[in-house]
Tab-separated table of C-alpha atoms in Angstrom:
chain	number	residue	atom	x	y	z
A	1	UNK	CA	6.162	16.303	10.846
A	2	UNK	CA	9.613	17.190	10.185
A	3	UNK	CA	10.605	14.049	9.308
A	4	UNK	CA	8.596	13.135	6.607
A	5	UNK	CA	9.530	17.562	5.461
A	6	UNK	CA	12.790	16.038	5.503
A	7	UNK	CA	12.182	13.267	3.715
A	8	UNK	CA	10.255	15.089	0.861
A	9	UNK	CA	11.963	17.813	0.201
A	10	UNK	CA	13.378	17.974	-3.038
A	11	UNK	CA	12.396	19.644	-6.055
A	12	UNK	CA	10.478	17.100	-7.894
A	13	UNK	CA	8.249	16.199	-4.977
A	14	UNK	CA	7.961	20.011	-3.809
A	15	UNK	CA	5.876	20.659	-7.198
A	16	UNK	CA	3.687	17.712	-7.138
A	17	UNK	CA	2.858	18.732	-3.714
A	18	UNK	CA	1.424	21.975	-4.756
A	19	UNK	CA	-0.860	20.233	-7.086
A	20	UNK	CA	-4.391	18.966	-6.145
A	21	UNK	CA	-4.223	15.686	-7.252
A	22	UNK	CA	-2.122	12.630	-5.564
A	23	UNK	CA	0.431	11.165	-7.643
A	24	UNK	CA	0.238	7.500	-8.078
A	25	UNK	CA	3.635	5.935	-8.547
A	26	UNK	CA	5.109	2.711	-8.165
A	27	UNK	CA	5.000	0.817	-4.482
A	28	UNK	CA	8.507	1.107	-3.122
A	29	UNK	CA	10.287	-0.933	-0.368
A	30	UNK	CA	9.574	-0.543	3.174
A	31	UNK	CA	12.068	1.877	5.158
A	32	UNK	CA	12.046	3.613	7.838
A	33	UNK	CA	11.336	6.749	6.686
A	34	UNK	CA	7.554	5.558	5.420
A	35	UNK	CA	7.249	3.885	9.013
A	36	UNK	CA	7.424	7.093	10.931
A	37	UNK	CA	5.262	8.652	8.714
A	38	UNK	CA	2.987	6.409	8.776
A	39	UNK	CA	2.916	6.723	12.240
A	40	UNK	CA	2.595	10.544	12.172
A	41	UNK	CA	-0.725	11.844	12.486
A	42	UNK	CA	-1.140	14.008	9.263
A	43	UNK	CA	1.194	13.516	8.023
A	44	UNK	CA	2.100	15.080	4.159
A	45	UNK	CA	1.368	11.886	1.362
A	46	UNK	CA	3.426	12.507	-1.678
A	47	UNK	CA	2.234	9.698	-3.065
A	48	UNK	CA	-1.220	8.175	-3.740
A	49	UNK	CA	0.803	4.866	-3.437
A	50	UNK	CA	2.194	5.676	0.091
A	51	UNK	CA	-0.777	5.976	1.973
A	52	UNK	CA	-2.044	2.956	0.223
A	53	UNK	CA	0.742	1.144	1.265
A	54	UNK	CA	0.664	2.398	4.982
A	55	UNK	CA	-2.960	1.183	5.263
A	56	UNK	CA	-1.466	-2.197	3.770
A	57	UNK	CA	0.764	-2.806	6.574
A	58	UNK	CA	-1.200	-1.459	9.095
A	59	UNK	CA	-3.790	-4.173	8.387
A	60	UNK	CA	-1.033	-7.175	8.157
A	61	UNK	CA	-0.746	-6.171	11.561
A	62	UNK	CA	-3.868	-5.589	12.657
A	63	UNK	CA	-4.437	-9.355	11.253
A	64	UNK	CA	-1.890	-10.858	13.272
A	65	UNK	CA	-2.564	-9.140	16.549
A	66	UNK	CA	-6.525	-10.206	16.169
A	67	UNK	CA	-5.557	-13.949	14.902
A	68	UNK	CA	-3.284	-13.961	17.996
A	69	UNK	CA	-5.924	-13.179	20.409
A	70	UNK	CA	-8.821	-14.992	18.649
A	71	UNK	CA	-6.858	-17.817	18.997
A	72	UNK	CA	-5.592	-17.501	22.606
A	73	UNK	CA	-9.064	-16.749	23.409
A	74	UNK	CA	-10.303	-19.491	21.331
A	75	UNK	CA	-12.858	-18.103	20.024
A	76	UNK	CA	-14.627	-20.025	17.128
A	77	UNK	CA	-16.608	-20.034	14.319
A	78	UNK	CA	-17.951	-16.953	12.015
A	79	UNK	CA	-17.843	-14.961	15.250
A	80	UNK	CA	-13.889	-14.781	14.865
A	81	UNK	CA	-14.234	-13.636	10.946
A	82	UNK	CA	-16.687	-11.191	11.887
A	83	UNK	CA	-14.717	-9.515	14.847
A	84	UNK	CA	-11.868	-9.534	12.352
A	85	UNK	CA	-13.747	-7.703	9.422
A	86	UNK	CA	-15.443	-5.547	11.682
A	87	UNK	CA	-12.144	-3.996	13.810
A	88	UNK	CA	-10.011	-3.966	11.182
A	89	UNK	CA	-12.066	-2.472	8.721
A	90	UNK	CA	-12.921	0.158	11.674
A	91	UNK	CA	-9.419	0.745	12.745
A	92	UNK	CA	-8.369	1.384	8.988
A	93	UNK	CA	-11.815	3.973	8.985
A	94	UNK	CA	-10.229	5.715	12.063
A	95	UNK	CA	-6.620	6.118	11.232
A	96	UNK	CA	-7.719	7.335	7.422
A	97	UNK	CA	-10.853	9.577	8.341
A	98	UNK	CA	-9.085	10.858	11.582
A	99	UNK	CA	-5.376	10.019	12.457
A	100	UNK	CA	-4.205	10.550	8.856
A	101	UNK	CA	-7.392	12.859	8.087
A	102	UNK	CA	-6.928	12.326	4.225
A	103	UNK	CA	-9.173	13.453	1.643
A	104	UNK	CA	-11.225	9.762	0.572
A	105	UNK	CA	-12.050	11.157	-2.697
A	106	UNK	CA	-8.323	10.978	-4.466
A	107	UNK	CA	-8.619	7.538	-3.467
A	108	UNK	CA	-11.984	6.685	-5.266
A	109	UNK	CA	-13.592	6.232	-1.889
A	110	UNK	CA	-13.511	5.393	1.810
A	111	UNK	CA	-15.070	1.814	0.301
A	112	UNK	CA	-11.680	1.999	-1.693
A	113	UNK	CA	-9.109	2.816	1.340
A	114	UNK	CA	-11.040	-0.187	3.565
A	115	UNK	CA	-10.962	-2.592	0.539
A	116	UNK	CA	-7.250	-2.050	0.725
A	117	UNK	CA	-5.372	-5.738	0.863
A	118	UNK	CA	-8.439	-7.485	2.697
A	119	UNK	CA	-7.482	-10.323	0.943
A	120	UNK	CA	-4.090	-10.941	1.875
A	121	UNK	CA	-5.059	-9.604	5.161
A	122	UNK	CA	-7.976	-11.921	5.895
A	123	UNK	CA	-4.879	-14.674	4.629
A	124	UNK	CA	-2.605	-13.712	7.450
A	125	UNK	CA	-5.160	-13.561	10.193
A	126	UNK	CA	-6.554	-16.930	9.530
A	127	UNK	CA	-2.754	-18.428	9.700
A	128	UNK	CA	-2.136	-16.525	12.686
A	129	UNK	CA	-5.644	-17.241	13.841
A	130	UNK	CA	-5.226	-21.027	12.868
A	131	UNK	CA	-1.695	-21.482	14.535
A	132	UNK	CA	-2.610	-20.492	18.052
A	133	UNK	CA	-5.921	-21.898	17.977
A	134	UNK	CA	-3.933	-25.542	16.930
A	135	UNK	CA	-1.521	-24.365	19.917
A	136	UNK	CA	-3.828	-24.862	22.640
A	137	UNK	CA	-6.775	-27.445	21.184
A	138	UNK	CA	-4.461	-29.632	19.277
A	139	UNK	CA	-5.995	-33.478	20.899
A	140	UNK	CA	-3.044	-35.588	21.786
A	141	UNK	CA	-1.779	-37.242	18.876
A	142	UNK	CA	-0.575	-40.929	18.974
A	143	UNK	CA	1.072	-40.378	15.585
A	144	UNK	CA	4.835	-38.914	15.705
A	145	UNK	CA	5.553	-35.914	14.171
A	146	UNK	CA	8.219	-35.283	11.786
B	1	UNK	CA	0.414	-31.495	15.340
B	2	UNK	CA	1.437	-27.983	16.337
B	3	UNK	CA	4.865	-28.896	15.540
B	4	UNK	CA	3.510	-29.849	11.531
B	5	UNK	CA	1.708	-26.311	11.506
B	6	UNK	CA	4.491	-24.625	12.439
B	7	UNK	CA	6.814	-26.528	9.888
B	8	UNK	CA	4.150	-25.716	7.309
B	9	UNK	CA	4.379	-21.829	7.570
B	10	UNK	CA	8.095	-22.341	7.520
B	11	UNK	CA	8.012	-24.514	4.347
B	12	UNK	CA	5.511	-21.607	3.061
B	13	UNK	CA	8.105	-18.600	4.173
B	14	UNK	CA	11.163	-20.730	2.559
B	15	UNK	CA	9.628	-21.543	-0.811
B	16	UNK	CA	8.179	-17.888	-0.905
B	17	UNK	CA	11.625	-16.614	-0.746
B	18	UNK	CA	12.765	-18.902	-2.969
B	19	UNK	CA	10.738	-18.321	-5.659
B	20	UNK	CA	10.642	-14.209	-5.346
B	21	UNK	CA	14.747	-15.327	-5.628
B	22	UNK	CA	14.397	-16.733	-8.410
B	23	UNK	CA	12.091	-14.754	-10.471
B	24	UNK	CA	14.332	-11.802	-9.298
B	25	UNK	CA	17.304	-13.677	-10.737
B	26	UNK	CA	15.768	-14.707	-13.782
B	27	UNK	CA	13.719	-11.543	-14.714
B	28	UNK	CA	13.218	-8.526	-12.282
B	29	UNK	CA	16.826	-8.020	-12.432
B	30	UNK	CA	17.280	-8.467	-16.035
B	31	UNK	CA	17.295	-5.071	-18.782
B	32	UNK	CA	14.671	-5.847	-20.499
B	33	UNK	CA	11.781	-5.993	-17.714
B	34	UNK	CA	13.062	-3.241	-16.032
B	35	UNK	CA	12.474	-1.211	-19.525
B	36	UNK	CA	9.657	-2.259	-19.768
B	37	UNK	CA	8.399	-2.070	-15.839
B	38	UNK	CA	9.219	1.646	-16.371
B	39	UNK	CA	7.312	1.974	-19.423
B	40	UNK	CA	4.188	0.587	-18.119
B	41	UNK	CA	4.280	2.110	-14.875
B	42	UNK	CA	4.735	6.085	-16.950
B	43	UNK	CA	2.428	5.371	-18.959
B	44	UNK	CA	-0.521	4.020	-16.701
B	45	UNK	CA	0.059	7.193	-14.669
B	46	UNK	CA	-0.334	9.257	-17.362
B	47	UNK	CA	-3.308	7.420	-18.231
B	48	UNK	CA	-4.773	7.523	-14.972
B	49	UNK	CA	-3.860	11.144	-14.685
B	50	UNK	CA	-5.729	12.052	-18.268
B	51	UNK	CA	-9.017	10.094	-17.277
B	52	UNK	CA	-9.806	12.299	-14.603
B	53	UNK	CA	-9.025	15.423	-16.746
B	54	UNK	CA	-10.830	14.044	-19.966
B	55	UNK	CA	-14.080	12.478	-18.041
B	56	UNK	CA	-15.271	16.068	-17.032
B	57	UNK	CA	-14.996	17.590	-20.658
B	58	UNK	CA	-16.040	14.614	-22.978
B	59	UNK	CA	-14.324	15.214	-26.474
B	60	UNK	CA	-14.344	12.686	-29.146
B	61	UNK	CA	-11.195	13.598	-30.169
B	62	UNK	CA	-9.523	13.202	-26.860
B	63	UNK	CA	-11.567	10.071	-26.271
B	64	UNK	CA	-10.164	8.393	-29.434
B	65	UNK	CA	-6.374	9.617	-27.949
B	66	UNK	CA	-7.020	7.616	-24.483
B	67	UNK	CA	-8.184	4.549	-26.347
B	68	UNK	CA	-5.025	4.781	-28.783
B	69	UNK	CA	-2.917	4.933	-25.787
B	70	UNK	CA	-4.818	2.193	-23.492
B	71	UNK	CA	-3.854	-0.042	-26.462
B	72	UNK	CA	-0.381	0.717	-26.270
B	73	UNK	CA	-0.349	0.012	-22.725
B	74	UNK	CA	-1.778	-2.597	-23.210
B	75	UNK	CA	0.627	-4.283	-25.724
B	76	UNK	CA	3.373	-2.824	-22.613
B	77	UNK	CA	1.798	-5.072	-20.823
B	78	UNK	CA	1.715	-7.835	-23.109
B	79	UNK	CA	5.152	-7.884	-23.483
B	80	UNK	CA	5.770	-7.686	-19.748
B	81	UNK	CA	3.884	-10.832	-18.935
B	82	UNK	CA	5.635	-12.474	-21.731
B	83	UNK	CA	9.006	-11.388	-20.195
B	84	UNK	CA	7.568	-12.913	-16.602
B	85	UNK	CA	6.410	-16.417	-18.218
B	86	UNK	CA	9.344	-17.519	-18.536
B	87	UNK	CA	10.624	-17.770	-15.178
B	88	UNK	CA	7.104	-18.496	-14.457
B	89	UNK	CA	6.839	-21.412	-16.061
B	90	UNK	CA	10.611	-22.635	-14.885
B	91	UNK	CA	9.097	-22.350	-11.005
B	92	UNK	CA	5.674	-23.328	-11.124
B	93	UNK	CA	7.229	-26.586	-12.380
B	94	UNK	CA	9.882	-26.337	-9.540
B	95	UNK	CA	6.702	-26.107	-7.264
B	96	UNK	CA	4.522	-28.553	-8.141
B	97	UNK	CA	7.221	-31.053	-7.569
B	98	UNK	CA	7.638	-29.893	-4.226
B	99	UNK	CA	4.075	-29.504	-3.606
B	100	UNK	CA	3.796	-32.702	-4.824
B	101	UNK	CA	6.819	-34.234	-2.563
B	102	UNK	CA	5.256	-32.652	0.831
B	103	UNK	CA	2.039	-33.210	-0.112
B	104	UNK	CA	3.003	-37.447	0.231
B	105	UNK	CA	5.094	-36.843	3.402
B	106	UNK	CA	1.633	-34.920	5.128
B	107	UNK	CA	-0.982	-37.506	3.369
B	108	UNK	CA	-3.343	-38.192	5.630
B	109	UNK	CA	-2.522	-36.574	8.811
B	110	UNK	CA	-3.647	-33.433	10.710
B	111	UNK	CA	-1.491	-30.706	10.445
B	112	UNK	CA	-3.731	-28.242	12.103
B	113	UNK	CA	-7.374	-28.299	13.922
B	114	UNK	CA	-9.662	-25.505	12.015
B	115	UNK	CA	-11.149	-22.502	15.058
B	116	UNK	CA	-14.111	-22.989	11.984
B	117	UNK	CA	-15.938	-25.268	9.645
B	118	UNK	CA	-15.256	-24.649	6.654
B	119	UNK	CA	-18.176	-23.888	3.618
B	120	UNK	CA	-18.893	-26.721	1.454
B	121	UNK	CA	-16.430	-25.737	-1.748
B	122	UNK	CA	-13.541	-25.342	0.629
B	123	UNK	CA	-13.942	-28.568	2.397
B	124	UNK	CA	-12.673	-30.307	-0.467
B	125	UNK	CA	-9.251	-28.525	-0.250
B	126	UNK	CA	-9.223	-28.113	3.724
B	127	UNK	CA	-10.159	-31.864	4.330
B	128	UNK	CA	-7.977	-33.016	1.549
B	129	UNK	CA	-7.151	-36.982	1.762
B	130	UNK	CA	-8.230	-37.204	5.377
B	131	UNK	CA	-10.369	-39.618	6.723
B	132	UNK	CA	-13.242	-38.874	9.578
B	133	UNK	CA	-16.133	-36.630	8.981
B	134	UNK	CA	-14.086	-34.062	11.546
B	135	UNK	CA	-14.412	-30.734	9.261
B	136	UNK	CA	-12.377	-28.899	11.406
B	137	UNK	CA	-9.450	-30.998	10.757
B	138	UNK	CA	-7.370	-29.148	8.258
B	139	UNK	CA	-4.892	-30.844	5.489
B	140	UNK	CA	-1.394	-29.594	4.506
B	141	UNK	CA	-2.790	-28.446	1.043
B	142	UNK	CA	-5.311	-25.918	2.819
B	143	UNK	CA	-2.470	-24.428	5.538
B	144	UNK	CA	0.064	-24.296	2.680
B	145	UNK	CA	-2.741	-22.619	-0.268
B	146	UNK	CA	-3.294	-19.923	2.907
B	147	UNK	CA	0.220	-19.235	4.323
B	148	UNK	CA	1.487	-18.926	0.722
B	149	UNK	CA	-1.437	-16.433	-0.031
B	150	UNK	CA	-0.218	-14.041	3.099
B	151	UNK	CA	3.604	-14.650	2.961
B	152	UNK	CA	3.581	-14.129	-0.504
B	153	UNK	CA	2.323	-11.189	-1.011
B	154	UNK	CA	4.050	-9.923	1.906
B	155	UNK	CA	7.804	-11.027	0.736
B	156	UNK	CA	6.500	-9.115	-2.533
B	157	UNK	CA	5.859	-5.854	-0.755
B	158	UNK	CA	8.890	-5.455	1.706
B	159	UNK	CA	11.567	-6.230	-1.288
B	160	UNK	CA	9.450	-3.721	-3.673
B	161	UNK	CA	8.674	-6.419	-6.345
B	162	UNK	CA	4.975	-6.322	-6.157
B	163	UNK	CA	3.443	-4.256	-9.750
B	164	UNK	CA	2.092	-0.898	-8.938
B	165	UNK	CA	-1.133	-0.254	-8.422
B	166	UNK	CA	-2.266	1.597	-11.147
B	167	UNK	CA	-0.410	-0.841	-13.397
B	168	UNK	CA	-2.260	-3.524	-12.287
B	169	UNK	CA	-5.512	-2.225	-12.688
B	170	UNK	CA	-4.906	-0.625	-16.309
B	171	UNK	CA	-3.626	-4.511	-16.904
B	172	UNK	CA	-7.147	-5.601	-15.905
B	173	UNK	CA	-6.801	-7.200	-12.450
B	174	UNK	CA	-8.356	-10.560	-11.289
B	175	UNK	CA	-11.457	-8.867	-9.787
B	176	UNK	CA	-11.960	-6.183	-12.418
B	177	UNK	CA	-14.254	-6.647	-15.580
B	178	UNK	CA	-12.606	-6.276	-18.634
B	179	UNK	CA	-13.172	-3.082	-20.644
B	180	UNK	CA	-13.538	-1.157	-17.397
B	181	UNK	CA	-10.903	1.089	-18.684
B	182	UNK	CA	-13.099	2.311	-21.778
B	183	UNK	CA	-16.394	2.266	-20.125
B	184	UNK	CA	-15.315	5.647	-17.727
């Protein structure tokens, strides 16, 4: 908690934090200061943005850890998609409704926060997912590879 | 094969990079879209910010203010995209030569081996100019059309470049209807 005080405390930001409402504002680079607060529980959200953006790149990897293991495992089919869907969408549920315990309404909706960059998401884990599974059922090729 | 699969998502990383280099060189960096970047980004804020006041206490008057100012955004926004064509333009030619070039050095082979079949309107692009009824067997097109999709976006985030959220919704994203905006 006191490093994301720290890290918020200057004027501006002190009197949008006494209002209700999130600000939205534009998506800024990663640094560290956004990683360990993303990683606090509870942590104070200036911006609407920021949280948004934490539950981005806790999904990315999310994606890549599950496509890693689906495809160690091996696992096939609709199966994988559906083990994806379902634990990230409930890890996201968790770490909003009870790690970060933020209000779901300033963000239109839990639907909203879980909707959060499926798509690029779902992308990632079927590369990663893809890759490894290639890795260990690739049939031995007669053609050479560039 | 794994070796090809690999070389694909490094392709996709490289030409990713390349191409958020240089839009950033030809536009993100330039006066102009950084004017107008700011411009867009204030006022679909404000925007957003008014909506939720003016939604509980319907006035016509204030009604008739939003839609004057949804139209100026959306000229804003216009003009931004007009700014962005331009390099747009300059690399999706760049790309399509290069897609083009890999796309002959991979015909026909089997970059990767699918963990799924694939549903019948992706089969076209994920068993693209190979032979065999094999479904799992995935072309270069299908591997590059997904790692591009991820990396993308990704390169986009960590160097800030990606348009803000409530920017891209007042702009009317790919998923929204159009005239959500004035329906609330």
């Amino acid at each position: 908690m006191s490093a994301s005080s720290s890290t918020t405390g200057n004027n501006s930001s002190a009197s949008s934090r006494n209002t209700s409402r999130l600000s939205a504002t534009s998506s800024e680079r990663v640094s560290m200061a956004f990683i360990k607060r993303a990683l606090t529980p509870t942590a104070s959200w200036t911006h609407k943005e920021e949280f948004l953006d934490a539950v981005y790149w806790l999904r990315q990897v999310l994606s890549i850890i599950i496509g890693v293991i689906l495809g160690t495992l091996s696992v096939k089919g609709l199966l994988g998609m559906i083990i994806f869907a379902a634990i990230s969408s409930l890890i996201v549920f968790i770490y909003a409704s009870n790690v970060q315990k933020v209000d779901p309404e300033e963000y239109g909706g839990m639907i909203e926060i879980i909707k959060e960059g499926f798509m690029t998401a779902l992308a990632t884990f079927l590369v990663s997912w893809i890759v490894l599974y290639s890795a260990f059922n690739a049939p031995k090729s007669t053609i050479p590879t560039i | 094969m794994i070796s090809d699969t690999i070389l694909i998502v490094c392709i996709s990383i490289a030409t990713a990079l390349l191409g958020e280099g240089l839009t950033w060189l030809l536009v993100y960096r330039t006066e102009k879209y950084q004017r107008l970047k700011g411009e867009v980004e204030k006022a679909s804020k404000r925007l957003e910010r008014q909506k939720e006041t003016v939604s509980e206490a319907a006035d016509k008057v204030q009604k008739r203010k939003l839609e004057r100012q949804e139209e100026k955004l959306k000229v804003n926004n216009r003009d931004l995209s007009m700014v962005k064509m331009k390099s747009m333009f300059a690399s999706s030619f760049t790309f399509m030569a290069l897609l083009g070039m890999f796309n002959s050095i991979f015909e026909g082979r089997v970059v990767a081996k699918l963990p799924f079949e694939p549903i019948l309107w992706i089969r076209g692009l994920s068993h693209r100019n190979l032979s065999g009824d094999d479904f799992t067997d995935c072309s270069f097109i299908f591997l590059y059309v997904l790692c591009t999709m991820s990396i993308r976006q990704n390169v986009q985030k960590i160097f800030g470049l990606a348009p803000s959220r409530a920017a891209s919704k007042a702009s009317g994203g790919f998923f929204s209807p159009p005239g959500q905006l004035s329906q609330r």
